Short mmCIF file of C-alpha atoms and ligand atoms in Angstrom, two decimals:
data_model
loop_
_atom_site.label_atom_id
_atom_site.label_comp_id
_atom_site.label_asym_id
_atom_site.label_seq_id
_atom_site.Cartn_x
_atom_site.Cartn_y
_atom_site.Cartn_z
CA UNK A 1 -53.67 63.79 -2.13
CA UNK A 2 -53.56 62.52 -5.71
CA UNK A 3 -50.15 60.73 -4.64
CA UNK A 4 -51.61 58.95 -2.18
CA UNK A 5 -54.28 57.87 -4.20
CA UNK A 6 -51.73 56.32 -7.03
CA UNK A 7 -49.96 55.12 -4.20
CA UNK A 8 -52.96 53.13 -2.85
CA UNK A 9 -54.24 52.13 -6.47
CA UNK A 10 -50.98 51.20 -7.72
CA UNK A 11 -51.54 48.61 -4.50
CA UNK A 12 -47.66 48.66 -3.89
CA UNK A 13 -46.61 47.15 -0.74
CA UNK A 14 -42.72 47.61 -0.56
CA UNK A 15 -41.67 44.44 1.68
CA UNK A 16 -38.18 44.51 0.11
CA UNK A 17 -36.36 45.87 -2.65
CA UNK A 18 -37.38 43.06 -5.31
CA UNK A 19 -41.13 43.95 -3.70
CA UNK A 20 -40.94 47.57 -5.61
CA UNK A 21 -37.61 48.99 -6.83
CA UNK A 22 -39.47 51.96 -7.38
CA UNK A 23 -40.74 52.86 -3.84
CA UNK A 24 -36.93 52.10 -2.68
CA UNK A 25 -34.95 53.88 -5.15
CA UNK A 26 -37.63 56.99 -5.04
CA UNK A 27 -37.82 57.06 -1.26
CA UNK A 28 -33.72 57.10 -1.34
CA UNK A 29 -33.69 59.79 -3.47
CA UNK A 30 -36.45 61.51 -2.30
CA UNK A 31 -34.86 61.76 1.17
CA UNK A 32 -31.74 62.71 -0.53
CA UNK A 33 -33.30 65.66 -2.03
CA UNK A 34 -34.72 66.65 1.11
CA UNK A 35 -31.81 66.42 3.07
CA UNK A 36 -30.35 68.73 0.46
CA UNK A 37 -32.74 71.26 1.15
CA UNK A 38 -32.20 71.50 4.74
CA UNK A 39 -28.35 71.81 3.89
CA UNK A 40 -27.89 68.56 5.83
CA UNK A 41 -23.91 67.10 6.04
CA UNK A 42 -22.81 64.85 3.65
CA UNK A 43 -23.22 61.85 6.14
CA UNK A 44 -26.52 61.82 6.29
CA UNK A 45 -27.02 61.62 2.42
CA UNK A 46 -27.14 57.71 0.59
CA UNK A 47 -25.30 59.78 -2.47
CA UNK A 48 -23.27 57.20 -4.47
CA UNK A 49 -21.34 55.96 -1.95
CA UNK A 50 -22.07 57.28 1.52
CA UNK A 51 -22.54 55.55 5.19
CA UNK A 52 -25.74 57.69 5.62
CA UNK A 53 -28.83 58.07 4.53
CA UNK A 54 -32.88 58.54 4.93
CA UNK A 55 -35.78 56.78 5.48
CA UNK A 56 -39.46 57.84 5.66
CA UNK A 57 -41.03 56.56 8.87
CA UNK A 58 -44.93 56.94 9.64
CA UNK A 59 -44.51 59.15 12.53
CA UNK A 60 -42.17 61.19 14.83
CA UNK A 61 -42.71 58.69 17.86
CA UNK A 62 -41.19 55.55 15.15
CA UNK A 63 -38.12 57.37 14.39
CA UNK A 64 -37.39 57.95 18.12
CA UNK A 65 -38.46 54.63 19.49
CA UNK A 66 -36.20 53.34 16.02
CA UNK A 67 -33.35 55.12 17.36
CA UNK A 68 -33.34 54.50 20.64
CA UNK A 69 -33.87 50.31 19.93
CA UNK A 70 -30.55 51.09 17.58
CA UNK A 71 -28.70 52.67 20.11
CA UNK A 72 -29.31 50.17 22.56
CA UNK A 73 -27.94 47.43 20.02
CA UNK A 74 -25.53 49.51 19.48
CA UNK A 75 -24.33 49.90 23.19
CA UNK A 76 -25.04 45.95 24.30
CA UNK A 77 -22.94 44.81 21.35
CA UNK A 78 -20.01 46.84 22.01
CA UNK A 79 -20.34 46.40 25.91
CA UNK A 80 -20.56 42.81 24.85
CA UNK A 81 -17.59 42.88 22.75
CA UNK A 82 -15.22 44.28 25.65
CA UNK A 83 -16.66 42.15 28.52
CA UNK A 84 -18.37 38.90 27.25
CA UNK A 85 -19.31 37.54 30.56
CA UNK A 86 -22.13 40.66 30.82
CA UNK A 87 -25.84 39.44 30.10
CA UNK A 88 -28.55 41.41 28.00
CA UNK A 89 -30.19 42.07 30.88
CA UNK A 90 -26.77 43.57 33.32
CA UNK A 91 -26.47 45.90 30.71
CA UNK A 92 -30.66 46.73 30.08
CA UNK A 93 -30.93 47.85 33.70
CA UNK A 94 -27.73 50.51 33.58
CA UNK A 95 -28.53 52.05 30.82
CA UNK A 96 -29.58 55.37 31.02
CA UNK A 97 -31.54 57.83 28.12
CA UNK A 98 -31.78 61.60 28.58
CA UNK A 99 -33.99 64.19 27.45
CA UNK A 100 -35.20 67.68 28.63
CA UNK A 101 -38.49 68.04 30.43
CA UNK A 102 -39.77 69.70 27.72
CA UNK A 103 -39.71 66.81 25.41
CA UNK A 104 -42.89 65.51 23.68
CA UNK A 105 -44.12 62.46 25.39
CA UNK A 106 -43.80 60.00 22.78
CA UNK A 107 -39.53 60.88 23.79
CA UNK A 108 -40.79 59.03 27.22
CA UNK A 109 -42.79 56.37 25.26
CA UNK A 110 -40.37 55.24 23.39
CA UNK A 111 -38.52 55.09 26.80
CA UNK A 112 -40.81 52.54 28.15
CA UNK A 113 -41.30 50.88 24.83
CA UNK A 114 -38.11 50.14 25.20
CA UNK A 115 -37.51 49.75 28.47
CA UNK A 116 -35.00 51.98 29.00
CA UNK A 117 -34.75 54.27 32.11
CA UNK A 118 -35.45 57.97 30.64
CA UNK A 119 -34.38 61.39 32.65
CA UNK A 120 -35.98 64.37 31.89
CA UNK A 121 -33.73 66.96 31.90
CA UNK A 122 -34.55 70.66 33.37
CA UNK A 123 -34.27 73.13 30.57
CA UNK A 124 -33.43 76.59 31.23
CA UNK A 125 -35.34 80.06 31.62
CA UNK A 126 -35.88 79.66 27.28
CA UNK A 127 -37.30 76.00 27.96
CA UNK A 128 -33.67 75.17 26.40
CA UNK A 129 -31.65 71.83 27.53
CA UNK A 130 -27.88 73.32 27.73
CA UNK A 131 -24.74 71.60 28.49
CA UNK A 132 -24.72 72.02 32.47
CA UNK A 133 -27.72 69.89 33.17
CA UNK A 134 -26.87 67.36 30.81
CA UNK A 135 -22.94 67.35 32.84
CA UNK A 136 -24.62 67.13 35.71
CA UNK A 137 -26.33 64.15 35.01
CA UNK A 138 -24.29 62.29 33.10
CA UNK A 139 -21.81 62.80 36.17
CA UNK A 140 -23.81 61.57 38.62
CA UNK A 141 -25.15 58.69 37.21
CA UNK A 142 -21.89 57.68 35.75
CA UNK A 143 -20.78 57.59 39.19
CA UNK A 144 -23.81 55.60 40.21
CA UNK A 145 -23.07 52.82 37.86
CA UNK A 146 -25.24 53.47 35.59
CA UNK A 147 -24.49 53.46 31.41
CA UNK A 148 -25.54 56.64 29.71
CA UNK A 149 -26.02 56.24 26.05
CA UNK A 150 -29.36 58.00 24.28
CA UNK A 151 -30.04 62.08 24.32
CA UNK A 152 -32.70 62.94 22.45
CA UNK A 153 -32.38 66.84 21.77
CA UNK A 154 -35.89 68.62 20.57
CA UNK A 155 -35.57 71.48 17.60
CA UNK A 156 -39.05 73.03 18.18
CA UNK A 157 -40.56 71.81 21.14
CA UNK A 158 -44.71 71.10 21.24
CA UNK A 159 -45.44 73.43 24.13
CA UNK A 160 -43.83 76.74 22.90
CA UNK A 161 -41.69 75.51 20.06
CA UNK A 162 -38.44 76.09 21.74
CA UNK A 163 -34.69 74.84 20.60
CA UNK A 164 -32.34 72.47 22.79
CA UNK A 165 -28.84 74.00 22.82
CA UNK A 166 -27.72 71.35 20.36
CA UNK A 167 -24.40 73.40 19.72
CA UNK A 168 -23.73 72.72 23.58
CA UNK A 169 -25.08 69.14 23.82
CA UNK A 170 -23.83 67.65 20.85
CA UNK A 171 -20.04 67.93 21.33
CA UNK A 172 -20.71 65.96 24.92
CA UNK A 173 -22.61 63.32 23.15
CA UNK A 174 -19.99 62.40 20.87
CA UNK A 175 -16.97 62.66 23.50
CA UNK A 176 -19.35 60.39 25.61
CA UNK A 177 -19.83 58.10 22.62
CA UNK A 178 -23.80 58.83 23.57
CA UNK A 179 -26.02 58.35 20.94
CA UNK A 180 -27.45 61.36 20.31
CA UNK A 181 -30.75 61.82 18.11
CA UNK A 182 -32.93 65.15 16.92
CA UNK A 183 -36.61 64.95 17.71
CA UNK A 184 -37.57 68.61 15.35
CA UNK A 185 -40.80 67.19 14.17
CA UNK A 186 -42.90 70.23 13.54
CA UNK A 187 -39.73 72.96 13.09
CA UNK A 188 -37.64 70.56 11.06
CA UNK A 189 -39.64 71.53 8.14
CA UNK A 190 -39.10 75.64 8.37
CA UNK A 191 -34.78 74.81 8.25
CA UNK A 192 -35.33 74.74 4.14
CA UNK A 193 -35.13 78.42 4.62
CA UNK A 194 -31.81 79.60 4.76
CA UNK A 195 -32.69 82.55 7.15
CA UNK A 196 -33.88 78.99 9.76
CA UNK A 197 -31.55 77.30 9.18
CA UNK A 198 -29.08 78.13 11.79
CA UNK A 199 -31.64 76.32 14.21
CA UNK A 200 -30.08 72.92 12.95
CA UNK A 201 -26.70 73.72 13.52
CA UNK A 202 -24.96 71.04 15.13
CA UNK A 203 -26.81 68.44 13.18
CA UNK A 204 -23.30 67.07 12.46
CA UNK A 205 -23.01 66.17 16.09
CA UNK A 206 -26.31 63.66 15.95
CA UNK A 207 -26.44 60.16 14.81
CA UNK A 208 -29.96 60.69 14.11
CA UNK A 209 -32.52 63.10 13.11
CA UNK A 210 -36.35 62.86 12.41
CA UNK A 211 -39.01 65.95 10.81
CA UNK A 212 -42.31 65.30 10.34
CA UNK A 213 -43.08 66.92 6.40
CA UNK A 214 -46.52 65.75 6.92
CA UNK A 215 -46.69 68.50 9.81
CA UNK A 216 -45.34 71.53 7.99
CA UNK A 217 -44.18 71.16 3.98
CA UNK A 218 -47.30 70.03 2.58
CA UNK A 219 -46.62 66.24 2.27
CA UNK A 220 -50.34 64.55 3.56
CA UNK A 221 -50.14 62.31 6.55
CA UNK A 222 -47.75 59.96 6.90
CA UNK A 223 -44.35 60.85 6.08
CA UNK A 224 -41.55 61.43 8.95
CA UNK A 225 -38.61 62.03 7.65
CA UNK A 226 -35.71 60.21 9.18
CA UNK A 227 -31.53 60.38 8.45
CA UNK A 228 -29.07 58.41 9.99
CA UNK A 229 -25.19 58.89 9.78
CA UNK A 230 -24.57 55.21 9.76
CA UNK A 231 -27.77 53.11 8.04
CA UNK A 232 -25.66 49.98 9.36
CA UNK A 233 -26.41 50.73 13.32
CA UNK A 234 -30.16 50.31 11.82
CA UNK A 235 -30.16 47.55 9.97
CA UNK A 236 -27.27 45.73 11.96
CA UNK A 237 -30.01 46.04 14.85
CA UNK A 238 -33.08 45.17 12.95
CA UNK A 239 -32.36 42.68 10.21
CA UNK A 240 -34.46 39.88 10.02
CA UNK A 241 -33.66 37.26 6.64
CA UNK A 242 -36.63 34.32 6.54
CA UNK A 243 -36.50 32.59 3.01
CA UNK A 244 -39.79 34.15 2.01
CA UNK A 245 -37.84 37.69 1.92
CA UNK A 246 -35.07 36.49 0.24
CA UNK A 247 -34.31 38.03 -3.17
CA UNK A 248 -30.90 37.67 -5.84
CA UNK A 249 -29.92 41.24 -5.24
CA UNK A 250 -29.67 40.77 -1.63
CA UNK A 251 -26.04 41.42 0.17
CA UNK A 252 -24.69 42.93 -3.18
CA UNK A 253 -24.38 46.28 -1.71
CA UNK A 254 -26.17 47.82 -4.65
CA UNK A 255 -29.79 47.62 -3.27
CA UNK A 256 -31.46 48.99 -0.35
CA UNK A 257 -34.07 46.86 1.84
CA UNK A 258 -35.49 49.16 4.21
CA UNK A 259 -37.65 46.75 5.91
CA UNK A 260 -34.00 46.56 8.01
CA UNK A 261 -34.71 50.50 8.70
CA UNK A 262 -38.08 50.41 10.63
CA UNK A 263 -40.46 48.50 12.80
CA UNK A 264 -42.69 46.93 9.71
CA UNK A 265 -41.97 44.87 7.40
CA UNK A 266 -44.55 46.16 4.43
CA UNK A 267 -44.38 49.97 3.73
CA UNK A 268 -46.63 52.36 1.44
CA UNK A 269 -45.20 53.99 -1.75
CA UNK A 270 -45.25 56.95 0.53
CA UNK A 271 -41.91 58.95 -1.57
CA UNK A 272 -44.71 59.89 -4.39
CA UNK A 273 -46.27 62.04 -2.29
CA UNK A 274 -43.02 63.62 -2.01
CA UNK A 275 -42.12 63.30 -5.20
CA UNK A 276 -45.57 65.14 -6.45
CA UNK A 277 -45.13 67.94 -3.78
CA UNK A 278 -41.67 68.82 -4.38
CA UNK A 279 -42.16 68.73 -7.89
CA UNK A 280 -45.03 71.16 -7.97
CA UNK A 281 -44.19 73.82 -5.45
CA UNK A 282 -40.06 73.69 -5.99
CA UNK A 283 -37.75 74.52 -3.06
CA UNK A 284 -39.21 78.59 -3.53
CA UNK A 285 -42.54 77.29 -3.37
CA UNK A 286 -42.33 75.52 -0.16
CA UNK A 287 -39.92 78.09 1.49
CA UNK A 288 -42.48 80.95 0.51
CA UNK A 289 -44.95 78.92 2.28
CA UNK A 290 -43.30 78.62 5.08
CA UNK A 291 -42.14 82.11 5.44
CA UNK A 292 -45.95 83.11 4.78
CA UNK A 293 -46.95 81.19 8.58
CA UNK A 294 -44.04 82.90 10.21
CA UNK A 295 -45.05 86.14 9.08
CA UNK A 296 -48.17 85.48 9.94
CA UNK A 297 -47.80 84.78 13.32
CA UNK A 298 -45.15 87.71 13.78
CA UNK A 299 -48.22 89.79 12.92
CA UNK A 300 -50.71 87.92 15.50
CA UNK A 301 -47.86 88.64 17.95
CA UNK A 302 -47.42 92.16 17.29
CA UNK A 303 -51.53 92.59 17.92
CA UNK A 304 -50.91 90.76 20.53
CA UNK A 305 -47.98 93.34 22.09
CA UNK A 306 -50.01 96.40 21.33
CA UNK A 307 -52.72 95.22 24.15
CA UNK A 308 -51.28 95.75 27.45
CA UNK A 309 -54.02 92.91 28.92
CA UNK A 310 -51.96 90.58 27.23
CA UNK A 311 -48.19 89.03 27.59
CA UNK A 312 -46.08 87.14 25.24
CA UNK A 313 -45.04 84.26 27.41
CA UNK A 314 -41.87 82.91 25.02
CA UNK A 315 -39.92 84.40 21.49
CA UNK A 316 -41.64 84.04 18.51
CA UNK A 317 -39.26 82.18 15.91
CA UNK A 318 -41.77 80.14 13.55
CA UNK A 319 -45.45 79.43 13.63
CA UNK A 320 -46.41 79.12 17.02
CA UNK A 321 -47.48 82.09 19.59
CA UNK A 322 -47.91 81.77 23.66
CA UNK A 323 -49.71 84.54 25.40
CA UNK A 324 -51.98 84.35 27.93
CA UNK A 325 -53.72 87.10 29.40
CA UNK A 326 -51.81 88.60 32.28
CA UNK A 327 -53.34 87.45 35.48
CA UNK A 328 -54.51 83.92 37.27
CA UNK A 329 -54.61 80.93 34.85
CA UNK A 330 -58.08 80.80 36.22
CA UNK A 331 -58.53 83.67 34.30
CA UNK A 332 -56.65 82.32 30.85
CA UNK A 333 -58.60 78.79 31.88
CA UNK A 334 -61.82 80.68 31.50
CA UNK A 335 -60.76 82.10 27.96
CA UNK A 336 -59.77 79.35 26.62
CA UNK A 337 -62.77 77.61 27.61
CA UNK A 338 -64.78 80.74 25.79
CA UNK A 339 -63.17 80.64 22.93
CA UNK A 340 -63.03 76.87 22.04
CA UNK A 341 -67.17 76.40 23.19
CA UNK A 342 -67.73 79.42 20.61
CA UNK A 343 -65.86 77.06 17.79
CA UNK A 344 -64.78 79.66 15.57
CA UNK A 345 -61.51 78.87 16.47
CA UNK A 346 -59.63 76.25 18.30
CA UNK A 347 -56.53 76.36 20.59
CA UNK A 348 -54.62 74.34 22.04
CA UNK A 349 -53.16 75.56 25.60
CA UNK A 350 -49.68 74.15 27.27
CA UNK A 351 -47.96 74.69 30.80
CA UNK A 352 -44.67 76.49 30.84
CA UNK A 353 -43.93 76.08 34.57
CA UNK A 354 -46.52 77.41 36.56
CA UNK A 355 -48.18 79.48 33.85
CA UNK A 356 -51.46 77.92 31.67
CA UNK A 357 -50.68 79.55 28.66
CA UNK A 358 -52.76 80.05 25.10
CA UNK A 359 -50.85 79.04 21.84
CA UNK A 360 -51.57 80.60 18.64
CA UNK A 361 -50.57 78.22 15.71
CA UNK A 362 -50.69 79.19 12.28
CA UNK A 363 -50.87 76.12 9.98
CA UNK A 364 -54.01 76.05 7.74
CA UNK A 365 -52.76 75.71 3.96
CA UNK A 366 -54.87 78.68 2.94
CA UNK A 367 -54.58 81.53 5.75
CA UNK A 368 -54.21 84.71 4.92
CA UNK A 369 -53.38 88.18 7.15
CA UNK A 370 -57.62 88.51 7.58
CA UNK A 371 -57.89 84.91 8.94
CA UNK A 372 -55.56 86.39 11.83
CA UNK A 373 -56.89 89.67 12.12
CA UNK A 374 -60.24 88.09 13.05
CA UNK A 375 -58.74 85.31 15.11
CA UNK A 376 -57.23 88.32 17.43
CA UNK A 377 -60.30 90.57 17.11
CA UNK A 378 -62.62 87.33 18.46
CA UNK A 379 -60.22 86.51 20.98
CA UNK A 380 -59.88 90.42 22.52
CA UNK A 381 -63.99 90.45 22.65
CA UNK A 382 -64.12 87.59 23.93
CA UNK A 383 -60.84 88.52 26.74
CA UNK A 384 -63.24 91.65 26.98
CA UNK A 385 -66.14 89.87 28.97
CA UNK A 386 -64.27 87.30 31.04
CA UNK A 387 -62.34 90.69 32.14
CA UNK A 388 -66.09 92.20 33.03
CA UNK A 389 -67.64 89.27 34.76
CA UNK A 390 -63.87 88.88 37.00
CA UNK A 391 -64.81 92.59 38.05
CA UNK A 392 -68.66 92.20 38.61
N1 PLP B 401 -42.15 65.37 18.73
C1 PLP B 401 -42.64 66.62 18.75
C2 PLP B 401 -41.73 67.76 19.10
C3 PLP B 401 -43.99 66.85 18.44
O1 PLP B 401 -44.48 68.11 18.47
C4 PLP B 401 -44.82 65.75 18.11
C5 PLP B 401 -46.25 65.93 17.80
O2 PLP B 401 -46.86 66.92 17.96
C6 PLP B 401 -44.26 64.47 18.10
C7 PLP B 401 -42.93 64.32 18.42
C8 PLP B 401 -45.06 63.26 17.76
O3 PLP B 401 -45.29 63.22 16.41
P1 PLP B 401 -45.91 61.94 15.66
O4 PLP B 401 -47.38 62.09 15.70
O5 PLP B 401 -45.36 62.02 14.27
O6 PLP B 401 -45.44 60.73 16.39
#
């Protein structure tokens, strides 16, 4: 909070490098210590001399619709390249953008943003895209005509925080030459622990991928988290050069302007936050914190388990439970309902299939092991009556 004060009193608005050298070179290193963290490949890294690097967006839905507008550069230009005769607009309406129906809807936003056609994918029994639905598609729209050439793969999906089988889908994307960008906005932030950090393997197979810090590590609102491989298929796609922006370090290869990175032009000084939370938790800090939410909801699902009204509708891997009670989801409607008018709590429900489902997420700064205790106690008196009046 005090970072984003300084950052609003310092009244820094980082239009281009000359703007603030300071909100550039801290947000470049800030993003390189963060990609650190999460043991991210080299590529992804600015470093001294890499191809890659990081960015902080405002929001999970920017980095996707960033990527996707990249990618489709990217594709026209080389489509282009091979076969100048083909218009813009041939190529817009082939093109083709996959996802899993389990995506969060700003995955289809960005879609229409940017007018791409976008296929949910079915996932799996584990709400899981895997390699044979992808296969399948990319087969039969290949032979339809049509270009594939975006995949956006979720790590931690909003209705039950479940994992796309990015060690399956990523090898396709890159023998397809697909574009292939990581959506793990809420989980993204748990992979600092190494015991979570298997969830991100196959991050070396994306061109792209986006956490949101300011859901999960403590960083205040805004500050998505963004790496790409190869910063030029951004700012190939998005640079803009009027003479009012123009500044003597430009084009010497030693600076970076990432107004070419994102939608904007002006940006916040939004690396100090950052900056001030990294530099008073430290890596243990933030990875105790995280553990501290998974163990808490481990124990909310183990009270959960030991009452046999109740089911655990999906695994438990970070903060986030789904149970419902077992019966109608006129009957889990009703709870809800019950719980959220008594507003000592608040849920937030999801659909998985046909079920209405309750989800249990732990994410309060301060919560401790009797926050969740009475959570579960309220919720079981509360199960307790709805269960009466059904019978009466
Ligand atoms: N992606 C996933 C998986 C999410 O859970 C969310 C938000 O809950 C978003 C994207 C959108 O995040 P933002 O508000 O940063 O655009």
């Amino acid at each position: 909070m005090l970072a984003d004060m300084l950052c609003g009193a310092i009244g820094c608005i980082g239009f281009s490098w000359a703007a603030s050298p300071a909100c550039t070179e801290l947000e470049t290193v800030m993003m390189d210590w963060l990609g650190k963290m999460l043991e991210l490949p080299e590529a992804f890294l600015a470093g001294k001399a890499g191809e890659g690097g990081g960015v902080i967006q405002g929001s999970a839905s920017e980095a996707t619709l960033v990527a996707l507008l990249a990618a489709r550069t990217k594709i026209i230009r080389q489509l282009q390249a091979a076969s100048p005769e083909l218009t813009q607009a041939a190529i817009m309406e082939k093109l083709v953008a996959y996802t899993s129906d389990q995506a969060h809807s700003s995955v289809e936003r960005a879609g229409l943003i940017g007018g791409i056609k976008l296929k949910a994918l079915p996932s799996d029994d584990n709400f899981s895209m895997r390699a044979s639905a992808l296969q399948e598609a990319l087969e039969r729209d290949k032979a339809a005509g049509l270009i594939p050439f975006f995949v956006v793969v979720t790590l931690g999906t909003t209705s039950c925080c479940s994992f796309d089988n990015l060690l399956e889908v990523g090898p396709i994307c890159n023998q397809e030459g697909i574009w292939l960008h990581i959506d793990a906005a809420y989980a993204g932030s748990a992979f600092i622990c190494p015991e979570f950090r298997y969830l991100l393997n196959g991050v070396e197979f994306a061109d792209s991928f986006n956490f949101n810090p300011h859901k999960w590590l403590l960083v205040n609102f805004d500050c998505s988290a963004m790496w790409v491989k190869k910063r030029t298929d951004l700012t190939d796609a998005f640079n803009m050069d009027p003479v009012y922006l123009k500044h003597s370090h430009q084009g010497s290869g030693l600076i970076t302007d990432y107004r070419h990175w994102q939608i904007p032009l002006g940006r916040r000084f939004r690396s100090l936050k950052m900056w001030f939370v990294f530099r008073m938790y430290g890596v243990k800090g933030l990875q105790a914190y995280i553990r501290k939410h998974v163990e808490l909801s481990h124990e909310f699902e183990s009270l959960v388990r030991q009452d046999p009204r109740f089911e655990i509708c999906t695994e438990v891997i970070l903060g986030l439970v789904c149970f419902r009670l077992k019966g109608s989801n006129q009957l889990n409607e009703t709870l809800l309902q019950r719980i959220n008018s008594a507003k000592k709590i608040h849920l937030v429900p999801c659909c998985l299939r046909d079920k209405f489902v309750l989800r249990f997420a732990v994410c309060a700064r301060t919560v401790q092991s009797a926050h969740v205790q009475l959570a579960w106690e309220h919720i079981r008196d509360l199960a307790s009556s709805v269960l009466r009046a059904e019978k009466e």
